[in-house]
Each structure stands twice: as structure tokens, then as C-alpha cells.
């Protein structure tokens, strides 16, 4: 699962909803929106502020 974080507590994750991929936008733990496209995502969060979270193996 891909995940990005941004300013003001925003978190974006790629999830599967009803069998289709969606971007889930959360702020401070609360779900704000489910977006189908990057254009929809850009309405909720500044894409330039997002940083990908990479999980490292131990």
C-alpha cells in the first residue's frame, strides 16, 4: 500500500474500495475524501507538499 504525508496532518493512501483503487485523504486521523483521480486529490491537498512514506525492512 502506498502512502504519502503532507503539511497540516494530511495523509494520502491508495486503498481498494468496492474493488476499485482510490486515494483516501485523511487529516489528523479523520477521513476527508475518497478520490478517483489525481485531479480530484489535488482539490483536497497540495500535491507538491506530499512526501512518500517508505517502510524499511529490519
mmCIF file of C-alpha atoms in Angstrom:
data_model
loop_
_atom_site.group_PDB
_atom_site.id
_atom_site.type_symbol
_atom_site.label_atom_id
_atom_site.label_comp_id
_atom_site.label_asym_id
_atom_site.label_seq_id
_atom_site.Cartn_x
_atom_site.Cartn_y
_atom_site.Cartn_z
ATOM 1 C CA UNK A 1 0.000 0.000 0.000
ATOM 2 C CA UNK A 2 1.400 3.383 -0.991
ATOM 3 C CA UNK A 3 1.173 6.224 1.497
ATOM 4 C CA UNK A 4 2.129 9.903 1.456
ATOM 5 C CA UNK A 5 2.081 12.547 4.185
ATOM 6 C CA UNK A 6 1.878 16.302 3.877
ATOM 7 C CA UNK A 7 1.559 19.527 5.801
ATOM 8 C CA UNK A 8 -1.187 20.139 8.374
ATOM 9 C CA UNK A 9 -1.554 16.449 9.222
ATOM 10 C CA UNK A 10 -2.690 15.258 5.788
ATOM 11 C CA UNK A 11 -2.185 11.627 4.827
ATOM 12 C CA UNK A 12 -2.964 10.083 1.439
ATOM 13 C CA UNK A 13 -3.134 6.325 0.930
ATOM 14 C CA UNK A 14 -4.002 4.163 -2.058
ATOM 15 C CA UNK A 15 -6.714 1.729 -0.994
ATOM 16 C CA UNK A 16 -9.188 -0.623 -2.649
ATOM 17 C CA UNK A 17 -12.809 0.421 -2.188
ATOM 18 C CA UNK A 18 -15.562 -1.676 -3.774
ATOM 19 C CA UNK A 19 -12.936 -3.469 -5.853
ATOM 20 C CA UNK A 20 -11.509 -0.253 -7.303
ATOM 21 C CA UNK A 21 -8.377 1.702 -6.371
ATOM 22 C CA UNK A 22 -8.996 5.021 -4.615
ATOM 23 C CA UNK A 23 -6.979 7.709 -2.881
ATOM 24 C CA UNK A 24 -8.088 8.064 0.743
ATOM 25 C CA UNK A 25 -7.419 11.543 2.116
ATOM 26 C CA UNK A 26 -7.195 11.892 5.887
ATOM 27 C CA UNK A 27 -6.400 14.836 8.098
ATOM 28 C CA UNK A 28 -5.406 14.262 11.711
ATOM 29 C CA UNK A 29 -6.910 10.767 11.554
ATOM 30 C CA UNK A 30 -10.282 11.813 10.090
ATOM 31 C CA UNK A 31 -11.263 10.721 6.591
ATOM 32 C CA UNK A 32 -11.838 13.779 4.405
ATOM 33 C CA UNK A 33 -12.436 12.224 0.970
ATOM 34 C CA UNK A 34 -12.089 9.264 -1.356
ATOM 35 C CA UNK A 35 -10.746 10.354 -4.756
ATOM 36 C CA UNK A 36 -10.718 8.515 -8.069
ATOM 37 C CA UNK A 37 -8.183 10.696 -9.881
ATOM 38 C CA UNK A 38 -5.130 12.799 -9.119
ATOM 39 C CA UNK A 39 -7.106 15.878 -10.206
ATOM 40 C CA UNK A 40 -9.715 15.146 -7.519
ATOM 41 C CA UNK A 41 -6.931 14.583 -5.000
ATOM 42 C CA UNK A 42 -5.413 17.987 -5.853
ATOM 43 C CA UNK A 43 -8.673 19.660 -4.762
ATOM 44 C CA UNK A 44 -8.045 18.499 -1.189
ATOM 45 C CA UNK A 45 -4.272 18.623 -0.733
ATOM 46 C CA UNK A 46 -1.306 20.396 -2.329
ATOM 47 C CA UNK A 47 0.446 17.624 -4.250
ATOM 48 C CA UNK A 48 3.816 19.397 -4.030
ATOM 49 C CA UNK A 49 3.752 19.053 -0.224
ATOM 50 C CA UNK A 50 3.325 15.262 -0.238
ATOM 51 C CA UNK A 51 6.236 13.023 0.751
ATOM 52 C CA UNK A 52 6.105 9.259 0.253
ATOM 53 C CA UNK A 53 6.449 7.107 3.354
ATOM 54 C CA UNK A 54 8.755 4.156 2.728
ATOM 55 C CA UNK A 55 8.726 1.239 5.159
ATOM 56 C CA UNK A 56 12.233 -0.178 5.627
ATOM 57 C CA UNK A 57 12.879 -3.794 6.449
ATOM 58 C CA UNK A 58 14.620 -4.629 9.694
#
